[in-house]
Amino acid sequence: MTAYRIAVIPGDGIGKEVVPVGLAAVRRALEVTGSGRIETMEFDWSCERYLREGSLMPTDGLTKLAEHDAILFGAVGLPPVPDHISLWGLLLPIRQSFDLYVNLRPVRVLDGIASPLRHGTRETVDMLFIRENTEGEYAGVGGRFHQGSPDEVALQTSVYTRRGVERIARFAFERARERRKQVASVTKSNAIQYTAVLWDEVVRDVAKDFPDVELTSYLVDAAAARMVMEPASLDVVVASNLYADILTDLGAALQGSLGLAASANLDPSRRHPSLFEPVHGSAPQIAGRGIANPMATVWAAALMLEHLGERDASALVLRALERVAREGPRTADVGGRASTTEVGAAIVGAIGAEGKG
Ligand code: GGG
């Protein structure tokens, strides 16, 4: 039986409410398969820590995380702390330092959850977003000068590297081979003639190594419209950091709630621990009320099990998630009245319970 060391960062707000549900699902699934167990180390890194101690994580935080096999992350953000401080104080340094260059986000409608799309079903909305996660618009390159004066200037440069685009494109084509063999590459290369054109060229080059996979390039505005009007025409979608961040929130909306959208931040080389998180933030407006939807975190936990090589346990968690989506109970964001704990208990109870009613 394998023991996996999991670093747990619940973060702020509803992160602290949904992460225990994700962990309970992982524990139950591994208990059913009997193939492994997890040893968790919880870190209180958050905006609350920032307000108390001046930083979201300690200076040796990355060293501590590096000792683990994977990271389960909740959400960061608290109203008095500016969002760019919280994001650059924790999540983005982890993604960049650990070279978690893939942000994988499934966008799929679950039976039982109403999509706002008239024809939004599991057959028509089933995409896999592959977001470049370490460079692009979120490289953090830029500066401000003449700050506070009428002559103030702010510059922020997107960084696209041939190596960075090539590796994310290759990952997307490999995933497409496991699915419907279609890759949609999204840029804005009519207007952004340097970085986006480099992206298009490199993706076309990579496509030559995958003659069995069909490549289509879309401008980001057209891709957004297509997600709503013809979602079934999209399978694997690869895009830069910012575009895929935005499009996957649209994807979450098509799924019926941000409370369902899961993501995996992966280092495919496995030199560093990969990080798994719900796409949603800390939702301070509902934090502490026990009504947050834990499904996105449970889905992220299933992605974590898959990455750890626990495919059977991952499948058990996903099947339980699908069953509860179909039969309830459901939280308010997806039309129900149940609490986070009630939905969590139902999912954990459904793990390994197939055929038992
Ligand atoms: N659970 C995710 C979280 O806290 N997200 C905050 C956020 O704004 N993330 C932006 C990103 O994923 O790049």
Tab-separated table of C-alpha atoms and ligand atoms in Angstrom:
chain	number	residue	atom	x	y	z
A	1	MET	CA	0.000	0.000	0.000
A	2	THR	CA	1.469	3.347	-1.054
A	3	ALA	CA	1.494	6.296	1.355
A	4	TYR	CA	1.114	9.642	-0.391
A	5	ARG	CA	2.279	12.841	1.327
A	6	ILE	CA	-0.285	15.524	0.606
A	7	ALA	CA	0.294	19.191	1.440
A	8	VAL	CA	-3.044	20.821	2.235
A	9	ILE	CA	-3.556	24.583	1.861
A	10	PRO	CA	-7.211	25.422	2.584
A	11	GLY	CA	-6.488	29.182	2.249
A	12	ASP	CA	-9.294	31.654	2.908
A	13	GLY	CA	-13.074	31.798	2.948
A	14	ILE	CA	-14.868	28.803	1.504
A	15	GLY	CA	-11.514	27.160	0.770
A	16	LYS	CA	-11.527	26.072	4.420
A	17	GLU	CA	-15.021	24.584	4.040
A	18	VAL	CA	-14.573	22.625	0.805
A	19	VAL	CA	-11.069	21.199	1.254
A	20	PRO	CA	-12.058	18.817	4.106
A	21	VAL	CA	-14.694	17.339	1.786
A	22	GLY	CA	-12.087	16.750	-0.940
A	23	LEU	CA	-9.816	15.020	1.564
A	24	ALA	CA	-12.635	12.862	2.912
A	25	ALA	CA	-13.425	11.717	-0.633
A	26	VAL	CA	-9.775	10.813	-1.280
A	27	ARG	CA	-9.510	8.896	2.002
A	28	ARG	CA	-12.717	6.966	1.351
A	29	ALA	CA	-11.773	6.071	-2.225
A	30	LEU	CA	-8.356	4.757	-1.168
A	31	GLU	CA	-10.016	2.806	1.636
A	32	VAL	CA	-12.312	1.137	-0.906
A	33	THR	CA	-9.527	0.301	-3.367
A	34	GLY	CA	-7.128	-0.643	-0.566
A	35	SER	CA	-4.291	0.565	-2.765
A	36	GLY	CA	-2.963	3.491	-0.767
A	37	ARG	CA	-3.414	6.051	1.957
A	38	ILE	CA	-2.645	9.720	2.437
A	39	GLU	CA	-0.586	11.473	5.080
A	40	THR	CA	-1.564	15.124	5.178
A	41	MET	CA	0.308	18.190	6.383
A	42	GLU	CA	-1.900	21.277	6.663
A	43	PHE	CA	-0.501	24.766	6.108
A	44	ASP	CA	-2.398	27.864	7.244
A	45	TRP	CA	-1.025	29.990	4.384
A	46	SER	CA	-3.636	32.568	3.530
A	47	CYS	CA	-4.597	36.240	3.556
A	48	GLU	CA	-5.375	35.834	7.246
A	49	ARG	CA	-1.712	34.906	7.766
A	50	TYR	CA	-0.703	37.896	5.638
A	51	LEU	CA	-2.685	40.229	7.899
A	52	ARG	CA	-1.170	38.604	10.980
A	53	GLU	CA	2.430	38.047	9.915
A	54	GLY	CA	2.997	40.110	6.739
A	55	SER	CA	3.251	37.265	4.232
A	56	LEU	CA	0.911	34.610	2.835
A	57	MET	CA	3.517	31.874	3.224
A	58	PRO	CA	6.834	31.637	5.052
A	59	THR	CA	10.152	32.144	3.243
A	60	ASP	CA	10.842	28.381	3.266
A	61	GLY	CA	7.284	27.606	2.089
A	62	LEU	CA	8.291	26.199	-1.291
A	63	THR	CA	10.908	23.963	0.333
A	64	LYS	CA	8.236	22.570	2.653
A	65	LEU	CA	5.849	21.919	-0.245
A	66	ALA	CA	8.592	20.222	-2.274
A	67	GLU	CA	8.662	17.405	0.300
A	68	HIS	CA	5.152	16.314	-0.761
A	69	ASP	CA	3.715	14.192	-3.564
A	70	ALA	CA	0.864	16.601	-4.316
A	71	ILE	CA	-0.833	19.741	-3.023
A	72	LEU	CA	-4.561	20.176	-2.401
A	73	PHE	CA	-5.421	23.869	-2.459
A	74	GLY	CA	-8.645	25.665	-1.547
A	75	ALA	CA	-8.828	29.352	-2.400
A	76	VAL	CA	-7.097	32.621	-1.541
A	77	GLY	CA	-8.516	36.103	-1.126
A	78	LEU	CA	-9.903	38.252	1.666
A	79	PRO	CA	-11.415	41.722	1.117
A	80	PRO	CA	-8.847	43.892	2.963
A	81	VAL	CA	-5.966	42.279	1.029
A	82	PRO	CA	-5.625	43.451	-2.604
A	83	ASP	CA	-6.152	40.537	-4.992
A	84	HIS	CA	-2.778	40.999	-6.717
A	85	ILE	CA	-1.053	40.667	-3.330
A	86	SER	CA	-2.846	37.431	-2.491
A	87	LEU	CA	-2.376	35.859	-5.925
A	88	TRP	CA	1.311	36.825	-6.172
A	89	GLY	CA	1.913	35.875	-2.543
A	90	LEU	CA	0.975	32.211	-2.865
A	91	LEU	CA	-0.560	30.595	-5.941
A	92	LEU	CA	1.452	32.173	-8.756
A	93	PRO	CA	4.866	31.664	-7.074
A	94	ILE	CA	3.978	27.989	-6.528
A	95	ARG	CA	2.941	27.565	-10.173
A	96	GLN	CA	6.066	29.304	-11.478
A	97	SER	CA	8.672	27.901	-9.060
A	98	PHE	CA	7.444	24.329	-9.466
A	99	ASP	CA	7.086	24.779	-13.231
A	100	LEU	CA	3.448	23.643	-13.096
A	101	TYR	CA	3.105	24.604	-16.727
A	102	VAL	CA	-0.154	22.759	-17.406
A	103	ASN	CA	-3.421	23.975	-15.938
A	104	LEU	CA	-5.917	21.306	-16.900
A	105	ARG	CA	-9.585	22.196	-16.547
A	106	PRO	CA	-12.389	19.810	-17.557
A	107	VAL	CA	-15.595	21.559	-18.655
A	108	ARG	CA	-18.388	19.012	-18.640
A	109	VAL	CA	-22.081	19.223	-17.816
A	110	LEU	CA	-23.132	16.612	-15.256
A	111	ASP	CA	-26.500	14.889	-15.517
A	112	GLY	CA	-28.865	16.428	-12.984
A	113	ILE	CA	-27.232	19.866	-13.039
A	114	ALA	CA	-28.981	22.384	-15.274
A	115	SER	CA	-26.746	24.221	-17.719
A	116	PRO	CA	-27.947	27.717	-18.629
A	117	LEU	CA	-27.521	26.618	-22.252
A	118	ARG	CA	-30.806	25.446	-23.785
A	119	HIS	CA	-29.035	22.388	-25.240
A	120	GLY	CA	-26.340	22.042	-22.602
A	121	THR	CA	-25.965	18.339	-21.781
A	122	ARG	CA	-23.087	15.978	-21.073
A	123	GLU	CA	-23.114	15.117	-24.795
A	124	THR	CA	-22.866	18.705	-26.021
A	125	VAL	CA	-20.642	20.286	-23.340
A	126	ASP	CA	-17.548	18.154	-22.857
A	127	MET	CA	-14.316	20.087	-23.317
A	128	LEU	CA	-10.861	19.808	-21.813
A	129	PHE	CA	-9.064	23.108	-21.417
A	130	ILE	CA	-5.271	23.085	-21.344
A	131	ARG	CA	-4.144	26.445	-20.018
A	132	GLU	CA	-0.515	27.551	-20.235
A	133	ASN	CA	0.229	28.218	-16.581
A	134	THR	CA	3.685	29.716	-16.085
A	135	GLU	CA	4.232	32.511	-18.605
A	136	GLY	CA	2.142	34.542	-21.072
A	137	GLU	CA	0.178	37.398	-19.589
A	138	TYR	CA	0.836	36.168	-16.018
A	139	ALA	CA	4.640	36.210	-16.302
A	140	GLY	CA	4.738	39.145	-13.900
A	141	VAL	CA	7.065	41.224	-16.082
A	142	GLY	CA	6.525	44.972	-15.970
A	143	GLY	CA	6.562	47.965	-13.719
A	144	ARG	CA	5.123	51.332	-12.835
A	145	PHE	CA	6.867	54.653	-12.799
A	146	HIS	CA	6.011	58.263	-11.906
A	147	GLN	CA	3.672	56.491	-9.505
A	148	GLY	CA	0.788	58.619	-8.263
A	149	SER	CA	1.613	61.528	-10.599
A	150	PRO	CA	-0.422	62.586	-13.648
A	151	ASP	CA	2.447	61.208	-15.790
A	152	GLU	CA	2.181	57.753	-14.282
A	153	VAL	CA	2.903	54.842	-16.627
A	154	ALA	CA	2.300	51.127	-16.097
A	155	LEU	CA	3.714	48.448	-18.380
A	156	GLN	CA	3.009	44.716	-18.281
A	157	THR	CA	4.647	42.488	-20.854
A	158	SER	CA	3.373	39.106	-21.983
A	159	VAL	CA	6.139	36.551	-22.225
A	160	TYR	CA	5.684	33.775	-24.788
A	161	THR	CA	8.626	31.442	-25.321
A	162	ARG	CA	9.011	28.872	-28.073
A	163	ARG	CA	9.789	26.246	-25.413
A	164	GLY	CA	6.783	27.254	-23.298
A	165	VAL	CA	4.326	27.162	-26.194
A	166	GLU	CA	5.751	23.962	-27.617
A	167	ARG	CA	5.439	21.975	-24.403
A	168	ILE	CA	1.869	23.073	-23.660
A	169	ALA	CA	0.826	22.385	-27.266
A	170	ARG	CA	2.415	18.935	-27.132
A	171	PHE	CA	0.551	18.171	-23.893
A	172	ALA	CA	-2.734	19.256	-25.514
A	173	PHE	CA	-2.203	17.058	-28.590
A	174	GLU	CA	-1.370	14.084	-26.391
A	175	ARG	CA	-4.607	14.583	-24.417
A	176	ALA	CA	-6.549	14.930	-27.684
A	177	ARG	CA	-5.338	11.478	-28.720
A	178	GLU	CA	-7.127	10.091	-25.645
A	179	ARG	CA	-10.350	11.907	-26.594
A	180	ARG	CA	-11.951	13.004	-29.884
A	181	LYS	CA	-8.653	13.860	-31.621
A	182	GLN	CA	-9.394	17.567	-32.028
A	183	VAL	CA	-7.361	20.500	-30.744
A	184	ALA	CA	-8.651	24.066	-30.796
A	185	SER	CA	-5.852	26.588	-30.303
A	186	VAL	CA	-6.984	30.013	-29.117
A	187	THR	CA	-5.111	33.315	-29.567
A	188	LYS	CA	-5.740	36.828	-30.859
A	189	SER	CA	-3.140	36.780	-33.584
A	190	ASN	CA	-4.844	39.278	-35.872
A	191	ALA	CA	-4.262	42.072	-33.345
A	192	ILE	CA	-1.377	40.752	-31.252
A	193	GLN	CA	1.157	40.192	-33.985
A	194	TYR	CA	4.245	39.072	-32.041
A	195	THR	CA	3.390	36.798	-29.137
A	196	ALA	CA	0.178	35.359	-30.558
A	197	VAL	CA	1.693	34.786	-33.990
A	198	LEU	CA	4.617	32.935	-32.371
A	199	TRP	CA	2.018	30.792	-30.520
A	200	ASP	CA	0.174	29.979	-33.769
A	201	GLU	CA	3.404	29.082	-35.588
A	202	VAL	CA	4.686	26.812	-32.809
A	203	VAL	CA	1.315	25.057	-32.408
A	204	ARG	CA	1.212	24.415	-36.169
A	205	ASP	CA	4.738	22.935	-35.972
A	206	VAL	CA	3.775	20.649	-33.087
A	207	ALA	CA	0.653	19.555	-35.014
A	208	LYS	CA	2.923	17.997	-37.668
A	209	ASP	CA	3.914	15.356	-35.098
A	210	PHE	CA	0.224	14.483	-34.581
A	211	PRO	CA	-1.195	13.886	-38.084
A	212	ASP	CA	-4.104	11.945	-36.578
A	213	VAL	CA	-5.282	15.003	-34.587
A	214	GLU	CA	-7.198	17.823	-36.244
A	215	LEU	CA	-6.004	21.338	-35.361
A	216	THR	CA	-8.250	24.404	-35.666
A	217	SER	CA	-7.163	27.909	-34.652
A	218	TYR	CA	-9.673	30.388	-33.262
A	219	LEU	CA	-9.490	34.010	-32.211
A	220	VAL	CA	-10.410	34.260	-28.559
A	221	ASP	CA	-13.567	36.305	-29.218
A	222	ALA	CA	-14.803	33.728	-31.726
A	223	ALA	CA	-13.901	30.909	-29.326
A	224	ALA	CA	-16.025	32.503	-26.576
A	225	ALA	CA	-19.008	32.703	-28.932
A	226	ARG	CA	-18.446	29.135	-30.125
A	227	MET	CA	-18.425	27.815	-26.542
A	228	VAL	CA	-21.981	29.106	-26.179
A	229	MET	CA	-23.356	28.556	-29.685
A	230	GLU	CA	-21.647	25.288	-30.703
A	231	PRO	CA	-20.005	23.766	-27.617
A	232	ALA	CA	-20.081	20.261	-29.096
A	233	SER	CA	-17.603	21.377	-31.754
A	234	LEU	CA	-14.901	21.891	-29.082
A	235	ASP	CA	-12.897	19.055	-27.556
A	236	VAL	CA	-9.388	19.878	-26.296
A	237	VAL	CA	-8.820	23.634	-26.149
A	238	VAL	CA	-5.311	25.017	-25.634
A	239	ALA	CA	-4.751	28.674	-24.829
A	240	SER	CA	-2.495	31.105	-23.032
A	241	ASN	CA	-2.706	31.860	-19.333
A	242	LEU	CA	-5.141	34.794	-19.482
A	243	TYR	CA	-7.394	33.618	-22.301
A	244	ALA	CA	-7.870	30.174	-20.812
A	245	ASP	CA	-8.441	31.670	-17.355
A	246	ILE	CA	-11.303	33.741	-18.752
A	247	LEU	CA	-12.722	31.059	-21.064
A	248	THR	CA	-12.795	28.471	-18.288
A	249	ASP	CA	-14.932	30.714	-16.105
A	250	LEU	CA	-17.310	30.832	-19.063
A	251	GLY	CA	-16.954	27.052	-19.148
A	252	ALA	CA	-17.888	26.854	-15.460
A	253	ALA	CA	-20.965	28.951	-16.178
A	254	LEU	CA	-21.936	26.525	-18.967
A	255	GLN	CA	-21.536	23.680	-16.466
A	256	GLY	CA	-24.124	25.405	-14.311
A	257	SER	CA	-21.951	26.806	-11.515
A	258	LEU	CA	-18.446	27.882	-10.642
A	259	GLY	CA	-18.891	25.439	-7.779
A	260	LEU	CA	-18.342	22.569	-10.236
A	261	ALA	CA	-15.165	23.686	-12.016
A	262	ALA	CA	-11.998	21.799	-11.075
A	263	SER	CA	-8.394	22.258	-12.077
A	264	ALA	CA	-5.047	20.494	-11.938
A	265	ASN	CA	-1.787	22.458	-12.059
A	266	LEU	CA	0.632	19.871	-13.375
A	267	ASP	CA	4.366	19.415	-13.679
A	268	PRO	CA	4.289	16.568	-16.203
A	269	SER	CA	8.002	15.882	-15.527
A	270	ARG	CA	7.002	15.063	-11.907
A	271	ARG	CA	10.074	16.803	-10.511
A	272	HIS	CA	7.759	18.913	-8.332
A	273	PRO	CA	4.449	18.254	-6.590
A	274	SER	CA	1.462	19.156	-8.741
A	275	LEU	CA	-1.327	21.274	-7.262
A	276	PHE	CA	-5.064	20.578	-7.412
A	277	GLU	CA	-7.732	23.191	-6.705
A	278	PRO	CA	-11.262	24.300	-7.431
A	279	VAL	CA	-11.361	27.095	-10.016
A	280	HIS	CA	-13.514	29.255	-7.745
A	281	GLY	CA	-12.103	31.768	-5.304
A	282	SER	CA	-12.663	32.258	-1.586
A	283	ALA	CA	-16.200	33.697	-2.052
A	284	PRO	CA	-16.160	35.905	1.079
A	285	GLN	CA	-19.833	36.761	0.544
A	286	ILE	CA	-20.897	33.199	1.424
A	287	ALA	CA	-17.923	32.095	3.549
A	288	GLY	CA	-18.793	30.798	7.019
A	289	ARG	CA	-22.390	29.935	6.129
A	290	GLY	CA	-21.714	26.296	5.274
A	291	ILE	CA	-23.406	26.521	1.892
A	292	ALA	CA	-20.445	26.362	-0.508
A	293	ASN	CA	-20.568	23.694	-3.195
A	294	PRO	CA	-17.761	21.172	-2.496
A	295	MET	CA	-18.100	19.443	-5.895
A	296	ALA	CA	-15.310	21.377	-7.640
A	297	THR	CA	-12.880	20.408	-4.883
A	298	VAL	CA	-14.016	16.790	-4.982
A	299	TRP	CA	-13.479	16.781	-8.763
A	300	ALA	CA	-10.006	18.341	-8.212
A	301	ALA	CA	-9.309	15.588	-5.666
A	302	ALA	CA	-10.218	12.999	-8.328
A	303	LEU	CA	-7.725	14.655	-10.686
A	304	MET	CA	-5.126	14.414	-7.912
A	305	LEU	CA	-5.753	10.681	-7.455
A	306	GLU	CA	-5.411	10.161	-11.199
A	307	HIS	CA	-2.109	12.053	-11.229
A	308	LEU	CA	-0.841	9.937	-8.327
A	309	GLY	CA	-1.555	6.835	-10.399
A	310	GLU	CA	-4.649	5.853	-8.384
A	311	ARG	CA	-6.910	5.536	-11.419
A	312	ASP	CA	-9.472	3.241	-9.803
A	313	ALA	CA	-9.829	5.514	-6.767
A	314	SER	CA	-10.146	8.520	-9.066
A	315	ALA	CA	-12.891	6.811	-11.078
A	316	LEU	CA	-14.739	5.931	-7.847
A	317	VAL	CA	-14.725	9.582	-6.753
A	318	LEU	CA	-15.929	10.789	-10.151
A	319	ARG	CA	-18.715	8.219	-10.268
A	320	ALA	CA	-19.854	9.233	-6.770
A	321	LEU	CA	-19.779	12.893	-7.799
A	322	GLU	CA	-21.881	12.120	-10.869
A	323	ARG	CA	-24.349	10.133	-8.796
A	324	VAL	CA	-24.860	12.933	-6.282
A	325	ALA	CA	-25.163	15.456	-9.122
A	326	ARG	CA	-27.922	13.262	-10.576
A	327	GLU	CA	-29.764	12.323	-7.391
A	328	GLY	CA	-28.889	15.120	-4.953
A	329	PRO	CA	-28.513	16.502	-2.407
A	330	ARG	CA	-27.404	19.786	-4.001
A	331	THR	CA	-26.187	23.122	-2.702
A	332	ALA	CA	-28.013	26.374	-3.488
A	333	ASP	CA	-25.798	27.384	-6.442
A	334	VAL	CA	-27.128	24.354	-8.337
A	335	GLY	CA	-30.722	24.650	-7.238
A	336	GLY	CA	-30.736	22.780	-3.919
A	337	ARG	CA	-30.915	23.612	-0.224
A	338	ALA	CA	-28.261	21.287	1.175
A	339	SER	CA	-25.191	22.331	3.119
A	340	THR	CA	-21.563	21.732	2.169
A	341	THR	CA	-21.379	18.981	4.783
A	342	GLU	CA	-24.556	17.241	3.576
A	343	VAL	CA	-23.354	17.165	-0.035
A	344	GLY	CA	-19.912	16.041	1.151
A	345	ALA	CA	-21.409	13.206	3.223
A	346	ALA	CA	-23.519	12.091	0.262
A	347	ILE	CA	-20.496	11.982	-2.048
A	348	VAL	CA	-18.338	10.121	0.462
A	349	GLY	CA	-21.227	7.727	1.128
A	350	ALA	CA	-21.632	7.078	-2.598
A	351	ILE	CA	-17.967	6.156	-3.107
A	352	GLY	CA	-17.799	2.458	-3.759
A	353	ALA	CA	-21.553	2.113	-3.252
A	354	GLU	CA	-22.487	1.305	-6.857
A	355	GLY	CA	-25.194	-1.254	-7.155
A	356	LYS	CA	-26.388	-0.517	-3.627
A	357	GLY	CA	-29.546	1.304	-4.624
B	1	GGG	N1	-9.021	28.161	-5.946
B	1	GGG	C1	-8.505	29.061	-6.734
B	1	GGG	C2	-8.238	30.457	-6.272
B	1	GGG	O1	-8.122	30.779	-5.130
B	1	GGG	N2	-8.147	31.237	-7.285
B	1	GGG	C3	-7.813	32.606	-7.191
B	1	GGG	C4	-7.579	33.152	-8.546
B	1	GGG	O2	-7.985	34.262	-8.852
B	1	GGG	N3	-6.904	32.444	-9.394
B	1	GGG	C5	-6.540	32.919	-10.659
B	1	GGG	C6	-5.871	31.877	-11.443
B	1	GGG	O3	-6.250	30.700	-11.377
B	1	GGG	O4	-4.959	32.205	-12.194
